[in-house]
Short mmCIF file of C-alpha atoms in Angstrom, two decimals:
data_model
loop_
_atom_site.label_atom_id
_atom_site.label_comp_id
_atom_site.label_asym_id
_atom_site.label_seq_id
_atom_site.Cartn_x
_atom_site.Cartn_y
_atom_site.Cartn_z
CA UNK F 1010 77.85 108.52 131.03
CA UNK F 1011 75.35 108.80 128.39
CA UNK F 1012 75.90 110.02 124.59
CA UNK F 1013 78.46 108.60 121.82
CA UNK F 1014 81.90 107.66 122.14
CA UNK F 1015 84.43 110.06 121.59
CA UNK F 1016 85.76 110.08 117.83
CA UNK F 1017 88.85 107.54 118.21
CA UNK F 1018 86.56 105.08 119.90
CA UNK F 1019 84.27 104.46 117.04
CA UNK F 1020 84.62 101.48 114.64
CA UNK F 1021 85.17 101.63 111.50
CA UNK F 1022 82.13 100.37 109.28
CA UNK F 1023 83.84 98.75 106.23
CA UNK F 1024 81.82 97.21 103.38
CA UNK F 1025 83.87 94.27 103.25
CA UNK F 1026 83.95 93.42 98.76
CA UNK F 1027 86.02 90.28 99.59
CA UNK F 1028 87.24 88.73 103.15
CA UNK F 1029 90.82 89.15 103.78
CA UNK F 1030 92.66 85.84 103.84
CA UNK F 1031 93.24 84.59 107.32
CA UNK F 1032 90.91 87.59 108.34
CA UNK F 1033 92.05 90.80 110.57
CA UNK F 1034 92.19 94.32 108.14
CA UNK F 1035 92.61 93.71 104.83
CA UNK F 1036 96.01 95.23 103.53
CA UNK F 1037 94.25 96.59 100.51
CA UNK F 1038 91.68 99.52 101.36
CA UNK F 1039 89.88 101.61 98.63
CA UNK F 1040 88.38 104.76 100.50
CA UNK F 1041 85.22 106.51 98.07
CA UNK F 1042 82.29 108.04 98.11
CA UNK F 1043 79.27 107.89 96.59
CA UNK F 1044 78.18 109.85 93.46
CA UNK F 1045 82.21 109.96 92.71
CA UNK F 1046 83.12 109.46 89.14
CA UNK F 1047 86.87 109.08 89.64
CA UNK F 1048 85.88 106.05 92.34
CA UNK F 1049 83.26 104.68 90.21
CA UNK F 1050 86.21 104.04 87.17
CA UNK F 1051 88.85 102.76 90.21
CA UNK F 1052 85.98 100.47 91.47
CA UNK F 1053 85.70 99.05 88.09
CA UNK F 1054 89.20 98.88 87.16
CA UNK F 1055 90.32 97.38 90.33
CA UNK F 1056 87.20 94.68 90.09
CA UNK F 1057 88.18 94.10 86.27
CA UNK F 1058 91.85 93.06 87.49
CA UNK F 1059 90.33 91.06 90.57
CA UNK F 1060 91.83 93.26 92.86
CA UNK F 1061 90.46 92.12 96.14
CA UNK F 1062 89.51 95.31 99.14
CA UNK F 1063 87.92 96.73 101.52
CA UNK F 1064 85.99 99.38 100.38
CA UNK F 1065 85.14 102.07 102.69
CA UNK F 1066 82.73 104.59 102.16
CA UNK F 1067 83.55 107.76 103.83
CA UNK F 1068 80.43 109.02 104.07
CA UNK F 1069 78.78 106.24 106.22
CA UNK F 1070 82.44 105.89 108.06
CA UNK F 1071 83.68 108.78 110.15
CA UNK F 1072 87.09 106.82 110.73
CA UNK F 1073 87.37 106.65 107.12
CA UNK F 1074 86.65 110.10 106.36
CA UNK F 1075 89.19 110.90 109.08
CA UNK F 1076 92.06 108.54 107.84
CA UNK F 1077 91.77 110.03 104.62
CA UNK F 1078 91.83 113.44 105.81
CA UNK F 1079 94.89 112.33 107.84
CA UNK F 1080 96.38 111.50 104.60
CA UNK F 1081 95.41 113.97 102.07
CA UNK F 1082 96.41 117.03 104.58
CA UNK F 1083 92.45 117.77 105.39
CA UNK F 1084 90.38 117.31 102.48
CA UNK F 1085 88.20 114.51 101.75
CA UNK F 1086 90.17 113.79 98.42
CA UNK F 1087 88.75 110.15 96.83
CA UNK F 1088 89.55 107.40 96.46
CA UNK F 1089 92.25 106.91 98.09
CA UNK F 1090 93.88 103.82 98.43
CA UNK F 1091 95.87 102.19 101.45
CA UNK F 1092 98.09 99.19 100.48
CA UNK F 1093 100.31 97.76 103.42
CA UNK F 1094 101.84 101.17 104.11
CA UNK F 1095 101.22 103.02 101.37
CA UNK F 1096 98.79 105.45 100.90
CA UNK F 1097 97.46 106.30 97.13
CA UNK F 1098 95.76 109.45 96.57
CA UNK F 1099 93.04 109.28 93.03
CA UNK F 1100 95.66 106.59 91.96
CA UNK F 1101 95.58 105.15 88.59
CA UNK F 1102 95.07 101.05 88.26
CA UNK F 1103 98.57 100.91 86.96
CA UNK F 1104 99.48 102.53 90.13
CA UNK F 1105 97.41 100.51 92.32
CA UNK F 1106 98.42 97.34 91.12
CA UNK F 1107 102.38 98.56 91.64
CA UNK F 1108 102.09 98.92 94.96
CA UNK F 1109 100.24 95.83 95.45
CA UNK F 1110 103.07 94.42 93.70
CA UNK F 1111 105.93 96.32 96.04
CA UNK F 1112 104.28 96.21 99.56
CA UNK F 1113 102.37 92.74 98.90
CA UNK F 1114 104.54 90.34 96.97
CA UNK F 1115 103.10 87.28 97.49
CA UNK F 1116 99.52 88.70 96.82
CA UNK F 1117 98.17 87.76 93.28
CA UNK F 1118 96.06 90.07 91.03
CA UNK F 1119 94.42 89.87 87.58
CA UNK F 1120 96.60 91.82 85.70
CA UNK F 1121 100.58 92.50 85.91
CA UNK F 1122 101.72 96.11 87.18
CA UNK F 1123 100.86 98.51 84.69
CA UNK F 1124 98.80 96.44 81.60
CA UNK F 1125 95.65 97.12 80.95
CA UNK F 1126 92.24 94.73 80.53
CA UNK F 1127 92.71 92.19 77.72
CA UNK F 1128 90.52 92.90 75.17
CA UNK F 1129 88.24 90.12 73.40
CA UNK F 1130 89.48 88.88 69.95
CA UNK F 1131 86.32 91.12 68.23
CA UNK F 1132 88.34 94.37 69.45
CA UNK F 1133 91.75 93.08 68.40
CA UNK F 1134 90.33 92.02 64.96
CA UNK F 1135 89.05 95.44 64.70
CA UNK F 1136 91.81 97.04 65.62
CA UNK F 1137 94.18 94.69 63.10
CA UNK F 1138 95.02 97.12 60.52
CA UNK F 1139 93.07 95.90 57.10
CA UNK F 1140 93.34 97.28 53.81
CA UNK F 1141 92.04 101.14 53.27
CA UNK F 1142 89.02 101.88 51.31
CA UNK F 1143 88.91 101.69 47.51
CA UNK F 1144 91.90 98.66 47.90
CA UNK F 1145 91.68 95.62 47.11
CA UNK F 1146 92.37 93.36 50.29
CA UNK F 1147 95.69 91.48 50.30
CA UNK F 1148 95.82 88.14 48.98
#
């Protein structure tokens, strides 16, 4: 029989951002798209608080696209992120890094649940309030 395998026989193509440890599927999967503003920011959120994943373009992955149809009740909604058995629809970091912290305990991250990036000391001095304009500053 000639022609390609029916739908639930293909593989799924992940772009594999770090190994998972002990290898198998990685429990953390970050389904996008390119051209995808909303995954670009996750991408670089989730990469700012070494958040290690799969990440699965749905366009070059028919699986993919199929999963997250599966879990967004038939649209193509991204990115989506599956953690252990959790599925994340457009999550925030904060959110992300939650359920890494509920489904994956003993899995370590960059950040704690929630924080943001730190910020160098040039952006906290900048942000220390001074004295206003016309003052003299405080001695």
């Amino acid at each position: 029989m000639t022609g390609p395998p029916p739908e639930n026989d293909r593989q799924s193509t992940p772009t594999p951002r770090a190994a998972p440890p002990g290898g198998g599927i990685d429990p953390v999967r970050l389904y996008w798209r390119p051209g995808c503003p909303f995954c670009a920011l996750l991408r670089r959120r989730m990469r700012t608080h070494h958040v290690a994943c799969t990440e699965i373009d749905i366009w070059q992955d028919p699986a993919g696209a199929a999963f997250v149809r599966s879990v967004t009740g038939g649209d193509e909604t991204v990115p989506t992120v599956a953690i252990g058995s959790r599925n994340l629809v457009n999550p925030s970091i904060g959110e992300v890094l939650d359920a890494i912290a509920a489904e994956l305990p003993g899995r370590a991250t960059g950040g704690e649940p929630g924080v943001g990036p730190r910020r160098s000391g040039l952006l906290r001095s900048w942000l220390r309030p001074g004295p206003l304009r016309g003052q003299p500053p405080p001695r």
